[in-house]
Amino acid sequence: KNSNNFSVFGSVSYDFTDQWTLSLDARFQQEDIEVSVPETGLNQQDDFDSFLPRLLAEYQHNDDTLFYFSAAKGNKPGTFIPSAPPEFLTVDEEEMWSYELGSKMSGMDGRLNFQGAFYYIDWTDQTFRFIDPDPQFGSYFINAGETEVVGLDLSLVASLTDNLSATLAYSW
């Protein structure tokens, strides 16, 4: 397997006011993969390109309270599985869009911190390990799924002393 990667990343932020900030990030990545298996005569080549944007809006209510929203696209690049049957040789790129709405708060001179976030993830072309009943192929990855994830994370951290803290967390 021969792989060449190229990636470019950029980010820009703008403070609309003392309280509102908008950030835009973007990444372009390209992966060229070539697989050759002389024993089987397999010679496969493909390019996997992706554009991954991210938007972050932040509202700094005061020194102790921040609210934010983010939307981002993520991926896991595609690849080849030389040991798979021909129809499963190429594994497409996994893609996901994630959205998060949250807040970060502190009190008692930073000794009490709260974080909360509600999130939604839309995940497509998920890869799973498939165990082929034909022992010639064994196991390999295939694109076989889509998942939607909805969740909530909450945490409270209290610094009881300089050397002791207590954490209470909840995830759904």
Short mmCIF file of C-alpha atoms in Angstrom, two decimals:
data_model
loop_
_atom_site.label_atom_id
_atom_site.label_comp_id
_atom_site.label_asym_id
_atom_site.label_seq_id
_atom_site.Cartn_x
_atom_site.Cartn_y
_atom_site.Cartn_z
CA LYS A 1 0.00 0.00 0.00
CA ASN A 2 1.34 3.40 -0.98
CA SER A 3 -0.34 6.53 0.38
CA ASN A 4 0.31 10.25 -0.18
CA ASN A 5 -1.45 12.88 1.92
CA PHE A 6 -1.93 16.59 1.38
CA SER A 7 -3.84 18.93 3.64
CA VAL A 8 -4.44 22.68 3.95
CA PHE A 9 -6.09 24.30 6.98
CA GLY A 10 -7.28 27.85 7.57
CA SER A 11 -9.09 29.66 10.34
CA VAL A 12 -10.47 33.15 10.74
CA SER A 13 -12.24 34.72 13.72
CA TYR A 14 -14.03 38.02 13.95
CA ASP A 15 -15.17 39.81 17.11
CA PHE A 16 -18.43 41.54 16.16
CA THR A 17 -18.67 43.07 19.63
CA ASP A 18 -16.91 42.58 22.96
CA GLN A 19 -19.31 39.69 23.53
CA TRP A 20 -19.88 38.05 20.11
CA THR A 21 -17.21 36.12 18.17
CA LEU A 22 -17.65 34.13 14.98
CA SER A 23 -14.99 31.68 13.81
CA LEU A 24 -14.80 29.85 10.50
CA ASP A 25 -12.36 27.01 9.94
CA ALA A 26 -11.81 24.92 6.84
CA ARG A 27 -9.64 21.99 5.93
CA PHE A 28 -9.10 20.48 2.52
CA GLN A 29 -7.43 17.10 2.48
CA GLN A 30 -6.51 14.73 -0.28
CA GLU A 31 -5.25 11.20 0.08
CA ASP A 32 -3.97 9.26 -2.92
CA ILE A 33 -3.83 5.54 -2.24
CA GLU A 34 -2.39 2.82 -4.42
CA VAL A 35 -2.57 -0.86 -3.55
CA SER A 36 -0.69 -3.56 -5.44
CA VAL A 37 -0.81 -7.27 -4.62
CA PRO A 38 1.43 -9.07 -7.16
CA GLU A 39 0.21 -12.53 -6.09
CA THR A 40 -3.36 -11.73 -7.16
CA GLY A 41 -2.65 -9.19 -9.91
CA LEU A 42 -4.56 -6.54 -7.94
CA ASN A 43 -3.58 -2.96 -8.75
CA GLN A 44 -5.99 -0.34 -7.46
CA GLN A 45 -5.58 3.44 -7.19
CA ASP A 46 -7.96 6.15 -6.06
CA ASP A 47 -8.03 9.70 -4.66
CA PHE A 48 -10.07 10.52 -1.58
CA ASP A 49 -10.74 14.28 -1.34
CA SER A 50 -12.70 16.10 1.33
CA PHE A 51 -13.59 19.62 2.40
CA LEU A 52 -14.23 19.94 6.14
CA PRO A 53 -15.73 23.24 7.33
CA ARG A 54 -16.44 24.33 10.91
CA LEU A 55 -18.46 27.26 12.25
CA LEU A 56 -18.23 28.43 15.87
CA ALA A 57 -20.33 31.25 17.32
CA GLU A 58 -19.57 32.37 20.87
CA TYR A 59 -21.36 34.77 23.18
CA GLN A 60 -19.31 35.85 26.22
CA HIS A 61 -22.08 37.05 28.56
CA ASN A 62 -19.56 38.07 31.22
CA ASP A 63 -16.14 36.93 32.49
CA ASP A 64 -17.73 33.81 34.02
CA THR A 65 -20.32 32.79 31.39
CA LEU A 66 -19.87 31.67 27.79
CA PHE A 67 -22.55 30.32 25.42
CA TYR A 68 -21.62 28.73 22.11
CA PHE A 69 -22.87 26.94 19.00
CA SER A 70 -20.74 24.91 16.62
CA ALA A 71 -21.36 23.02 13.40
CA ALA A 72 -18.58 20.92 11.90
CA LYS A 73 -18.02 18.29 9.27
CA GLY A 74 -15.64 15.43 10.02
CA ASN A 75 -14.48 12.38 8.16
CA LYS A 76 -12.51 9.17 8.13
CA PRO A 77 -10.83 8.85 4.71
CA GLY A 78 -11.62 5.93 2.45
CA THR A 79 -9.22 3.09 1.77
CA PHE A 80 -8.78 -0.27 0.06
CA ILE A 81 -9.00 -3.71 1.63
CA PRO A 82 -6.93 -6.03 -0.64
CA SER A 83 -8.11 -9.17 1.18
CA ALA A 84 -11.82 -8.40 0.63
CA PRO A 85 -13.96 -9.76 -2.22
CA PRO A 86 -13.83 -7.50 -5.32
CA GLU A 87 -17.21 -5.84 -4.61
CA PHE A 88 -15.91 -4.68 -1.17
CA LEU A 89 -12.39 -3.73 -2.22
CA THR A 90 -13.02 0.02 -1.81
CA VAL A 91 -14.19 1.42 1.50
CA ASP A 92 -15.74 4.86 1.03
CA GLU A 93 -15.04 7.82 3.29
CA GLU A 94 -17.09 8.06 6.48
CA GLU A 95 -18.65 11.49 6.94
CA MET A 96 -20.27 13.15 9.89
CA TRP A 97 -21.86 16.47 10.65
CA SER A 98 -21.92 17.46 14.29
CA TYR A 99 -23.87 20.28 15.92
CA GLU A 100 -23.36 21.44 19.50
CA LEU A 101 -25.05 24.03 21.68
CA GLY A 102 -23.51 24.63 25.07
CA SER A 103 -22.33 26.82 27.88
CA LYS A 104 -19.36 27.15 30.22
CA MET A 105 -19.78 28.91 33.53
CA SER A 106 -17.59 29.53 36.54
CA GLY A 107 -18.18 31.00 39.96
CA MET A 108 -16.58 31.43 43.35
CA ASP A 109 -13.44 32.94 41.76
CA GLY A 110 -13.07 29.99 39.38
CA ARG A 111 -13.38 27.33 42.09
CA LEU A 112 -16.77 26.12 40.78
CA ASN A 113 -17.11 25.31 37.06
CA PHE A 114 -20.12 24.10 35.10
CA GLN A 115 -20.18 22.90 31.50
CA GLY A 116 -23.21 21.75 29.58
CA ALA A 117 -23.68 20.77 25.95
CA PHE A 118 -26.48 19.40 23.82
CA TYR A 119 -25.29 17.75 20.61
CA TYR A 120 -26.53 16.05 17.47
CA ILE A 121 -24.36 13.98 15.10
CA ASP A 122 -25.37 12.73 11.65
CA TRP A 123 -22.92 9.99 10.61
CA THR A 124 -23.03 8.44 7.12
CA ASP A 125 -21.16 5.66 5.30
CA GLN A 126 -20.08 4.16 8.61
CA THR A 127 -17.54 1.37 8.36
CA PHE A 128 -17.99 -1.91 10.19
CA ARG A 129 -15.85 -5.01 10.41
CA PHE A 130 -17.59 -7.81 8.52
CA ILE A 131 -16.70 -11.44 9.18
CA ASP A 132 -17.14 -13.26 5.89
CA PRO A 133 -18.41 -16.85 6.16
CA ASP A 134 -15.98 -17.70 3.34
CA PRO A 135 -12.65 -18.36 5.11
CA GLN A 136 -10.81 -17.23 1.97
CA PHE A 137 -11.67 -13.62 2.88
CA GLY A 138 -11.74 -13.64 6.70
CA SER A 139 -12.82 -10.24 8.01
CA TYR A 140 -12.70 -6.83 6.38
CA PHE A 141 -14.31 -3.40 6.63
CA ILE A 142 -17.40 -2.42 4.66
CA ASN A 143 -19.59 0.70 4.47
CA ALA A 144 -22.79 -0.47 6.06
CA GLY A 145 -24.44 2.12 8.18
CA GLU A 146 -25.77 5.47 9.13
CA THR A 147 -26.20 6.71 12.67
CA GLU A 148 -27.84 9.69 14.30
CA VAL A 149 -26.66 10.54 17.79
CA VAL A 150 -28.43 12.91 20.17
CA GLY A 151 -26.84 13.63 23.50
CA LEU A 152 -26.41 15.82 26.51
CA ASP A 153 -23.27 16.23 28.63
CA LEU A 154 -23.26 18.06 31.95
CA SER A 155 -20.39 18.48 34.40
CA LEU A 156 -19.79 20.35 37.61
CA VAL A 157 -16.28 20.63 39.07
CA ALA A 158 -15.62 22.11 42.49
CA SER A 159 -12.11 22.92 43.68
CA LEU A 160 -12.46 22.12 47.39
CA THR A 161 -8.85 22.95 48.24
CA ASP A 162 -5.70 23.69 46.22
CA ASN A 163 -5.08 19.91 46.01
CA LEU A 164 -8.59 18.41 46.08
CA SER A 165 -11.47 18.71 43.64
CA ALA A 166 -14.82 16.97 43.24
CA THR A 167 -16.55 16.28 39.93
CA LEU A 168 -20.18 15.47 39.19
CA ALA A 169 -20.94 14.52 35.58
CA TYR A 170 -23.92 13.28 33.61
CA SER A 171 -24.12 12.06 30.02
CA TRP A 172 -27.18 11.01 28.08
#
